[in-house]
């Protein structure tokens, strides 16, 4: 009898696999008798115990029946065919959720995605990190692993982390929240998904800013929301342009509009809150990079002005630390805490406890604030270098919509329409420079070409070199 | 002028907060003029720069207007009322999802939840851990933190971890999967939630085993599925009891039925696969603790017999390592990969990269297998101690449905109805022993009292002492 042993793992396991393969291949027919254990052991040069263990395993799995001594028979239902391999056909979507996922989540044009092999990239979403942070974080993780209990974490998040977040919010964002109001989430993405589930039924309407964070639109659309993007002016979302039928949810980035950089004025904030109370709608306040400001403290959040419990306030550690961490927080409206906790529970029970404990300690120890100060200084310098280089090299060929906050700015190409802008991006890639159009961040793309320019992940020298390449491309294409 | 500074953080920030509080409290009326900076600085004993910084901040946030030198005025829209604090009313659920969450997720009776302050607990769900694992894991995390890129992780999971999982599945579970088939998820809970979204529309039907994992039922119900629990016999799910209208999804635990311990026979497995192909339905195979068997190798998975691509195979590291980790994996049916990836993307973009990298390295290095062997030996010993102590102390007062796998067994109280069983559980708590009824794991609870007894997290000595307490309670209540 021929059996193919694959040399991986214990001999009895190899033999079990080989015998199964022989059955599936039809070399051990239906109802067929397996060789006696002594005989097979001799044939294969194995100990009898090895063969006995393999037969026992086949018996336990139901592949053979019979008792030791009276012979082992292949169980009838196993048809002598080839080893199965699942069919490779793509199925139609099996749920409305899956159908909307295929329709609305556009892998191909996920904005901000870096092109591989580029020498320079003005990418947005990779924050400032440095070896000190890496070292500190490795140390915190190692420490937290030593004392974090192994059991299921609290769904709402570790109390120590929620306390540290409240302290941070009070000091740096003017948000007064109690640990009981805070839900630890797997980044802003989970905060959005939970909010869509808790607040929206299929067909209900949600308003986004125009331009806006594309993933927010896709998450809402995947949940079946009717999404409308409403223009932003110099004071923030234009409430006078809201649809006649009030939406159920309004998603805003008041402290630093994404991606335009506008700060929502106090008047507009109070108007929006009054609108939400009047029309029984909800506000998603995405404070994604309020840590980094270059003129004054972070502005007071909508949540801190909210008397009616209408604001879902969301912050993330993706910008303040790094996005591979997947941790953020959500300040729940008092009237919906139970629903948010249920939604988080059904999603994943709760976020990873060791990372939460490490972060709580990093915040309580002051390491987090030290990193923020260091990052803030570096970002200030990099932003200054980018602004100076753009002004020096390209002057009035660009209109830079500076924002005094965050990790990116928006540069409009005065002499380029969108098509010329796209041609420029392709030409820059030829020279090893990755540029990012602002168009995907619009529901109705603007008539002018614009770029979203992240400056957090390049050094000052790299920024200056990258701007040189950028300027060369602009000149070659007659845009500067 | 009276301002209350709270002593927290920089002086200018304290002053900003105090001035805002004064405005909200009506002490600085609408259109009112703020004191000149020099004057306020003198009054409060602050430097003029501190006051200037606070005024600048209030201006940036829109609370005051006017220029330095010409006076600063409180901006009209700020009404002189008390500092806002969101209303504490509970809202009605805002979506059908939230409504079902409130209805079906029963915080009060979450089974297996440990009672605080107990000396002994036969709790299920806390696995075997030891200082060697803690040390190894701390080291792996520290290492991985040093080389894991900070940017957003791949939605599908780190390639190195998916490769390690495939290798492990092939060697230990008989599942052949390619890294492209594997999705890294935040534990079984996320695997269930993703599956509910990808496969089920509201009102579609799903079958669970009876008894079953309660969280699975709740997740399906929260997603609006019509859930039916179908009896399990000595060979697994009774296919002859499936509802007349075929369900869209069948959820099973073939390698170790939870919580009964039954192993699904090969015949039943092949029948179930044929049923799924015939009726165009899907199988969720939850292989939650297949790592630990006490007689033979883990049984071959349904997925390894699946020719038609109907099986969603799910494994978790909550049992093999520990549940605070929140990592698991899902082998996607080939025809639904895009939908699972979309669903994971919208949920959280992807799981935490450092923990994935640490786990990939732990698996590749052999540390994971070493831990599994050590845990397997410890569990074998603890299980043996529990079985021996129960038999010695309680003899035929119990029927132990032994299962030769996993980290728990089921003990039926021969002389107790459910009410007597609940009274016993309360009496045991008085003596510092936490016992867990099996009733919550049933849709239609059985007429007899039964206990789910986890043995992974107590030492042999603790198990023996806990059984003594248990036996005393049984005798005192006339049940033994």
Coordinates of N, CA and C in Angstrom, one line a residue, chain B residues 176-345:
Chain B
X176 N -7.1 23.4 5.2 CA -6.2 23.9 4.2 C -6.7 25.3 3.8
X177 N -6.0 26.3 4.1 CA -6.4 27.7 3.7 C -5.2 28.4 3.3
X178 N -5.3 29.3 2.3 CA -4.2 30.2 1.9 C -4.4 31.5 2.7
X179 N -3.2 32.2 2.8 CA -3.3 33.5 3.5 C -4.4 34.4 2.9
X180 N -4.6 34.3 1.6 CA -5.6 35.2 1.0 C -7.0 34.9 1.5
X181 N -7.2 33.7 2.0 CA -8.6 33.3 2.5 C -8.8 33.7 4.0
X182 N -7.8 34.1 4.6 CA -7.9 34.4 6.1 C -8.1 35.9 6.4
X183 N -9.0 36.2 7.3 CA -9.2 37.5 7.8 C -8.9 37.5 9.3
X184 N -8.1 38.4 9.7 CA -7.8 38.6 11.1 C -8.9 39.5 11.7
X185 N -9.5 39.0 12.8 CA -10.6 39.7 13.4 C -10.4 39.9 14.9
X186 N -11.2 40.7 15.5 CA -11.1 41.0 16.9 C -11.8 40.0 17.7
X187 N -11.4 38.7 17.6 CA -12.1 37.6 18.3 C -13.3 37.1 17.6
X188 N -13.8 36.0 18.2 CA -15.0 35.4 17.7 C -16.2 36.3 17.6
X189 N -16.3 37.2 18.6 CA -17.4 38.2 18.6 C -17.5 39.0 17.3
X190 N -16.3 39.5 16.9 CA -16.3 40.3 15.6 C -16.6 39.3 14.4
X191 N -16.1 38.1 14.5 CA -16.4 37.2 13.4 C -17.9 37.0 13.2
X192 N -18.6 36.9 14.4 CA -20.1 36.7 14.3 C -20.8 37.9 13.8
X193 N -20.3 39.1 14.3 CA -21.0 40.3 13.9 C -20.8 40.5 12.4
X194 N -19.6 40.3 11.9 CA -19.3 40.5 10.4 C -20.2 39.5 9.7
X195 N -20.3 38.3 10.1 CA -21.1 37.2 9.4 C -22.5 37.6 9.4
X196 N -23.0 38.1 10.5 CA -24.4 38.6 10.5 C -24.7 39.6 9.5
X197 N -23.7 40.6 9.4 CA -23.9 41.7 8.4 C -23.8 41.2 7.0
X198 N -22.8 40.3 6.7 CA -22.5 39.9 5.4 C -23.6 38.9 4.9
X199 N -24.1 38.1 5.8 CA -25.0 37.0 5.3 C -26.5 37.3 5.5
X200 N -26.9 38.1 6.5 CA -28.3 38.1 6.9 C -28.9 39.5 6.7
X201 N -30.1 39.5 6.1 CA -30.9 40.7 6.2 C -31.9 40.5 7.3
X202 N -32.4 41.6 7.8 CA -33.4 41.6 8.8 C -34.5 40.6 8.5
X203 N -34.9 39.7 9.4 CA -36.0 38.8 9.2 C -35.6 37.5 8.6
X204 N -34.3 37.4 8.1 CA -33.9 36.1 7.6 C -33.6 35.1 8.8
X205 N -33.5 33.8 8.5 CA -33.5 32.9 9.6 C -32.1 32.3 9.8
X206 N -31.8 32.0 11.1 CA -30.5 31.4 11.4 C -30.8 30.3 12.4
X207 N -30.1 29.2 12.3 CA -30.2 28.1 13.2 C -29.0 28.0 14.1
X208 N -29.2 27.8 15.4 CA -28.2 27.6 16.4 C -28.4 26.2 17.0
X209 N -27.3 25.7 17.5 CA -27.5 24.4 18.3 C -28.2 24.7 19.6
X210 N -28.9 23.7 20.2 CA -29.5 23.8 21.5 C -28.8 22.7 22.4
X211 N -28.1 23.1 23.4 CA -27.7 24.5 23.9 C -26.7 25.1 23.0
X212 N -26.4 26.4 23.2 CA -25.5 27.2 22.4 C -24.9 28.3 23.1
X213 N -23.9 28.9 22.4 CA -23.2 30.1 23.0 C -24.1 31.3 22.9
X214 N -24.4 31.8 24.1 CA -25.5 32.8 24.2 C -25.2 34.1 23.4
X215 N -23.9 34.5 23.4 CA -23.5 35.7 22.7 C -23.8 35.6 21.2
X216 N -23.7 34.4 20.7 CA -24.0 34.2 19.2 C -25.4 34.5 19.0
X217 N -26.3 33.9 19.9 CA -27.7 34.2 19.7 C -28.0 35.7 19.8
X218 N -27.4 36.4 20.7 CA -27.7 37.8 20.9 C -27.3 38.6 19.7
X219 N -26.1 38.3 19.2 CA -25.5 39.0 18.0 C -26.5 38.8 16.8
X220 N -26.9 37.6 16.6 CA -27.8 37.4 15.5 C -29.2 38.1 15.7
X221 N -29.7 38.1 16.9 CA -30.9 38.8 17.2 C -30.8 40.3 17.0
X222 N -29.7 40.8 17.5 CA -29.5 42.3 17.4 C -29.5 42.7 15.9
X223 N -29.0 41.8 15.1 CA -29.0 42.1 13.6 C -30.3 41.8 13.0
X224 N -31.3 41.3 13.8 CA -32.7 41.2 13.2 C -32.9 39.8 12.7
X225 N -32.1 38.8 12.9 CA -32.3 37.5 12.4 C -33.4 36.8 13.2
X226 N -34.1 35.9 12.6 CA -35.1 35.0 13.2 C -34.2 33.8 13.7
X227 N -34.1 33.6 15.0 CA -33.2 32.6 15.4 C -33.9 31.4 16.0
X228 N -33.6 30.2 15.5 CA -34.1 29.0 16.1 C -33.0 28.1 16.6
X229 N -33.2 27.5 17.8 CA -32.2 26.6 18.3 C -32.7 25.2 18.1
X230 N -31.8 24.4 17.5 CA -32.2 23.0 17.2 C -31.4 22.0 18.0
X231 N -32.1 21.0 18.5 CA -31.5 20.0 19.4 C -30.2 19.3 18.9
X232 N -29.3 19.1 19.8 CA -28.1 18.3 19.6 C -28.2 16.9 20.2
X233 N -27.9 15.9 19.5 CA -27.8 14.6 20.1 C -26.4 14.1 20.2
X234 N -26.1 12.8 20.4 CA -24.8 12.3 20.6 C -23.9 12.5 19.4
X235 N -24.5 12.8 18.2 CA -23.7 12.9 17.0 C -23.6 14.4 16.5
X236 N -24.2 15.3 17.3 CA -24.2 16.7 16.9 C -25.6 17.2 16.5
X237 N -25.7 18.3 15.8 CA -26.9 18.9 15.4 C -27.9 17.9 14.7
X238 N -29.1 17.9 15.1 CA -30.1 17.0 14.5 C -30.7 17.6 13.3
X239 N -30.2 17.2 12.1 CA -30.6 17.8 10.9 C -32.1 17.5 10.6
X240 N -32.6 16.4 11.1 CA -34.0 16.1 10.9 C -34.9 17.0 11.7
X241 N -34.4 17.8 12.6 CA -35.2 18.8 13.3 C -35.1 20.2 12.8
X242 N -34.3 20.4 11.7 CA -34.2 21.7 11.1 C -35.6 22.2 10.6
X243 N -35.8 23.5 10.7 CA -37.1 24.0 10.3 C -37.5 23.7 8.8
X244 N -38.8 23.6 8.5 CA -39.2 23.2 7.2 C -38.6 24.2 6.1
X245 N -38.7 25.5 6.4 CA -38.1 26.4 5.5 C -36.6 26.5 5.8
X246 N -35.7 26.2 4.9 CA -34.3 26.1 5.2 C -33.8 27.5 5.7
X247 N -33.0 27.5 6.7 CA -32.4 28.8 7.2 C -31.4 29.3 6.3
X248 N -31.0 30.6 6.4 CA -30.0 31.1 5.6 C -28.6 30.8 6.2
X249 N -28.5 30.6 7.5 CA -27.3 30.3 8.2 C -27.5 29.3 9.3
X250 N -26.5 28.4 9.4 CA -26.5 27.4 10.4 C -25.2 27.5 11.2
X251 N -25.3 27.7 12.5 CA -24.1 28.0 13.3 C -23.8 26.7 14.2
X252 N -22.6 26.2 14.0 CA -22.3 24.9 14.7 C -20.9 25.0 15.3
X253 N -20.7 24.1 16.3 CA -19.4 23.9 17.0 C -19.0 22.5 16.9
X254 N -18.7 22.0 15.7 CA -18.6 20.6 15.4 C -17.5 19.9 16.2
X255 N -16.4 20.5 16.4 CA -15.2 19.8 17.0 C -15.4 19.7 18.5
X256 N -16.3 20.4 19.1 CA -16.6 20.4 20.6 C -17.8 21.2 20.8
X257 N -19.0 20.6 20.8 CA -20.2 21.3 20.9 C -20.2 22.2 22.1
X258 N -20.6 23.5 22.0 CA -20.6 24.3 23.2 C -22.0 24.5 23.6
X259 N -22.3 24.3 24.9 CA -21.5 23.8 25.9 C -21.5 22.3 26.2
X260 N -22.3 21.5 25.4 CA -22.5 20.1 25.8 C -21.3 19.2 25.7
X261 N -20.4 19.5 24.7 CA -19.2 18.7 24.6 C -19.2 17.7 23.5
X262 N -20.4 17.5 22.9 CA -20.5 16.4 21.9 C -19.6 16.8 20.6
X263 N -19.1 15.7 20.0 CA -18.3 15.9 18.8 C -19.3 15.5 17.6
X264 N -19.4 16.4 16.6 CA -20.2 16.1 15.5 C -19.6 14.9 14.7
X265 N -20.4 13.9 14.4 CA -19.8 12.8 13.6 C -19.5 13.1 12.2
X266 N -18.7 12.3 11.6 CA -18.4 12.6 10.2 C -19.6 12.5 9.3
X267 N -20.5 11.5 9.5 CA -21.7 11.4 8.8 C -22.5 12.7 8.9
X268 N -22.7 13.2 10.1 CA -23.5 14.4 10.3 C -22.8 15.6 9.6
X269 N -21.5 15.6 9.6 CA -20.8 16.7 9.0 C -21.1 16.7 7.5
X270 N -20.9 15.5 6.9 CA -21.1 15.5 5.4 C -22.6 15.8 5.1
X271 N -23.5 15.3 5.9 CA -24.9 15.6 5.7 C -25.2 17.1 5.8
X272 N -24.6 17.7 6.8 CA -24.8 19.2 6.9 C -24.3 20.0 5.7
X273 N -23.1 19.6 5.2 CA -22.5 20.2 4.0 C -23.4 20.0 2.8
X274 N -24.0 18.8 2.7 CA -24.8 18.5 1.6 C -26.1 19.3 1.7
X275 N -26.6 19.4 2.9 CA -27.8 20.3 3.2 C -27.6 21.7 2.8
X276 N -26.4 22.2 3.1 CA -26.1 23.6 2.9 C -26.0 23.9 1.3
X277 N -25.4 22.9 0.6 CA -25.3 23.1 -0.8 C -26.7 23.0 -1.5
X278 N -27.5 22.1 -1.0 CA -28.8 21.8 -1.6 C -29.7 23.0 -1.3
X279 N -29.6 23.6 -0.2 CA -30.6 24.7 0.2 C -29.9 26.1 0.1
X280 N -28.7 26.2 -0.5 CA -28.1 27.5 -0.7 C -28.0 28.2 0.7
X281 N -27.6 27.5 1.7 CA -27.4 28.2 3.0 C -25.9 28.1 3.4
X282 N -25.6 28.8 4.5 CA -24.2 29.0 4.9 C -24.0 28.4 6.3
X283 N -22.8 28.0 6.5 CA -22.4 27.4 7.8 C -21.4 28.2 8.5
X284 N -21.6 28.5 9.8 CA -20.7 29.2 10.6 C -20.1 28.1 11.5
X285 N -18.8 27.8 11.3 CA -18.1 26.8 12.1 C -17.3 27.4 13.1
X286 N -17.7 27.4 14.4 CA -17.0 28.0 15.5 C -16.1 27.0 16.2
X287 N -14.8 27.0 15.8 CA -13.9 26.1 16.4 C -13.2 26.7 17.6
X288 N -13.9 27.0 18.6 CA -13.5 27.9 19.7 C -12.4 27.4 20.6
X289 N -12.3 26.1 20.8 CA -11.3 25.5 21.7 C -10.7 24.2 21.1
X290 N -10.7 24.1 19.8 CA -10.2 22.8 19.2 C -8.7 22.6 19.6
X291 N -8.0 23.5 20.2 CA -6.6 23.3 20.5 C -6.4 22.2 21.5
X292 N -7.4 22.1 22.4 CA -7.2 21.2 23.6 C -8.1 20.0 23.6
X293 N -7.4 18.8 23.3 CA -8.1 17.6 23.3 C -7.3 16.6 24.1
X294 N -8.1 15.7 24.7 CA -7.4 14.8 25.7 C -7.3 13.3 25.2
X295 N -7.8 13.1 24.0 CA -7.7 11.7 23.5 C -6.9 11.6 22.3
X296 N -7.1 12.5 21.4 CA -6.5 12.3 20.0 C -6.3 13.7 19.5
X297 N -5.9 13.8 18.3 CA -5.7 15.1 17.7 C -7.0 15.8 17.5
X298 N -7.0 17.1 17.3 CA -8.3 17.8 17.0 C -8.9 17.1 15.7
X299 N -10.2 17.1 15.7 CA -10.9 16.4 14.6 C -10.9 17.4 13.4
X300 N -11.0 16.7 12.2 CA -11.0 17.5 11.0 C -12.2 18.4 11.0
X301 N -12.0 19.6 10.5 CA -13.0 20.7 10.5 C -14.0 20.5 9.3
X302 N -15.2 21.0 9.5 CA -16.1 21.1 8.4 C -15.5 21.7 7.2
X303 N -14.8 22.8 7.4 CA -14.2 23.6 6.3 C -13.3 22.7 5.5
X304 N -12.7 21.7 6.1 CA -11.8 20.8 5.3 C -12.5 19.8 4.5
X305 N -13.8 19.7 4.7 CA -14.6 18.8 3.9 C -15.5 19.5 2.9
X306 N -15.4 20.8 2.9 CA -16.4 21.7 2.2 C -15.9 21.9 0.7
X307 N -16.7 21.3 -0.2 CA -16.3 21.5 -1.6 C -17.0 22.7 -2.2
X308 N -18.0 23.2 -1.6 CA -18.9 24.1 -2.2 C -18.7 25.5 -1.8
X309 N -17.7 25.7 -0.9 CA -17.4 27.1 -0.4 C -18.6 27.7 0.4
X310 N -19.1 26.9 1.3 CA -20.3 27.3 2.1 C -19.9 27.5 3.6
X311 N -18.7 27.2 4.0 CA -18.3 27.3 5.4 C -17.5 28.5 5.7
X312 N -18.0 29.2 6.8 CA -17.2 30.3 7.4 C -16.5 29.7 8.6
X313 N -15.2 29.5 8.6 CA -14.5 28.8 9.7 C -13.9 29.9 10.6
X314 N -14.1 29.7 11.9 CA -13.7 30.7 12.8 C -12.9 30.1 14.0
X315 N -11.7 30.7 14.3 CA -10.9 30.3 15.4 C -10.6 31.6 16.2
X316 N -10.2 31.4 17.4 CA -9.9 32.5 18.3 C -8.6 32.3 19.1
X317 N -7.9 33.3 19.5 CA -6.8 33.2 20.4 C -7.2 33.4 21.9
X318 N -8.5 33.6 22.1 CA -9.0 33.8 23.4 C -8.8 32.6 24.3
X319 N -8.9 31.4 23.8 CA -8.7 30.2 24.5 C -7.2 29.7 24.5
X320 N -6.6 29.8 23.3 CA -5.2 29.3 23.2 C -4.3 30.3 23.9
X321 N -4.6 31.6 23.9 CA -3.8 32.5 24.7 C -4.7 33.1 25.8
X322 N -5.2 34.3 25.6 CA -6.1 34.8 26.6 C -7.0 35.8 25.9
X323 N -8.2 36.0 26.5 CA -9.3 36.8 25.8 C -9.1 38.3 25.9
X324 N -8.2 38.8 26.8 CA -8.0 40.3 26.7 C -7.3 40.7 25.5
X325 N -6.8 39.7 24.7 CA -6.0 40.0 23.5 C -6.9 40.5 22.4
X326 N -8.1 40.0 22.3 CA -9.1 40.3 21.2 C -8.5 40.1 19.8
X327 N -8.0 38.9 19.6 CA -7.6 38.5 18.2 C -8.2 37.1 17.9
X328 N -8.6 37.0 16.7 CA -9.1 35.7 16.1 C -8.9 35.7 14.6
X329 N -9.4 34.7 14.0 CA -9.3 34.6 12.5 C -10.5 33.9 12.0
X330 N -10.7 34.3 10.7 CA -11.9 33.8 10.0 C -11.4 33.3 8.6
X331 N -11.7 32.0 8.3 CA -11.4 31.6 6.9 C -12.7 31.9 6.1
X332 N -12.5 32.8 5.2 CA -13.7 33.3 4.4 C -14.1 32.3 3.3
X333 N -15.4 32.1 3.1 CA -15.8 31.4 1.9 C -15.2 32.1 0.7
X334 N -14.7 31.4 -0.3 CA -14.1 32.1 -1.5 C -15.0 33.1 -2.2
X335 N -16.3 32.8 -2.2 CA -17.2 33.7 -2.9 C -17.6 34.9 -2.2
X336 N -17.2 35.1 -0.9 CA -17.7 36.2 -0.1 C -16.5 37.0 0.4
X337 N -15.3 36.8 -0.1 CA -14.2 37.5 0.5 C -14.3 39.0 0.4
X338 N -14.8 39.5 -0.7 CA -14.9 40.9 -0.9 C -15.8 41.5 0.2
X339 N -16.9 40.8 0.5 CA -17.9 41.3 1.4 C -17.3 41.3 2.8
X340 N -16.6 40.3 3.2 CA -16.0 40.2 4.5 C -15.0 41.3 4.7
X341 N -14.2 41.5 3.6 CA -13.2 42.6 3.7 C -13.8 44.0 3.9
X342 N -14.9 44.2 3.1 CA -15.6 45.5 3.2 C -16.2 45.6 4.6
X343 N -16.7 44.6 5.2 CA -17.4 44.7 6.5 C -16.3 44.9 7.5
X344 N -15.2 44.3 7.4 CA -14.1 44.6 8.4 C -13.6 46.0 8.3
X345 N -13.4 46.4 7.0 CA -13.0 47.8 6.8 C -13.9 48.8 7.4

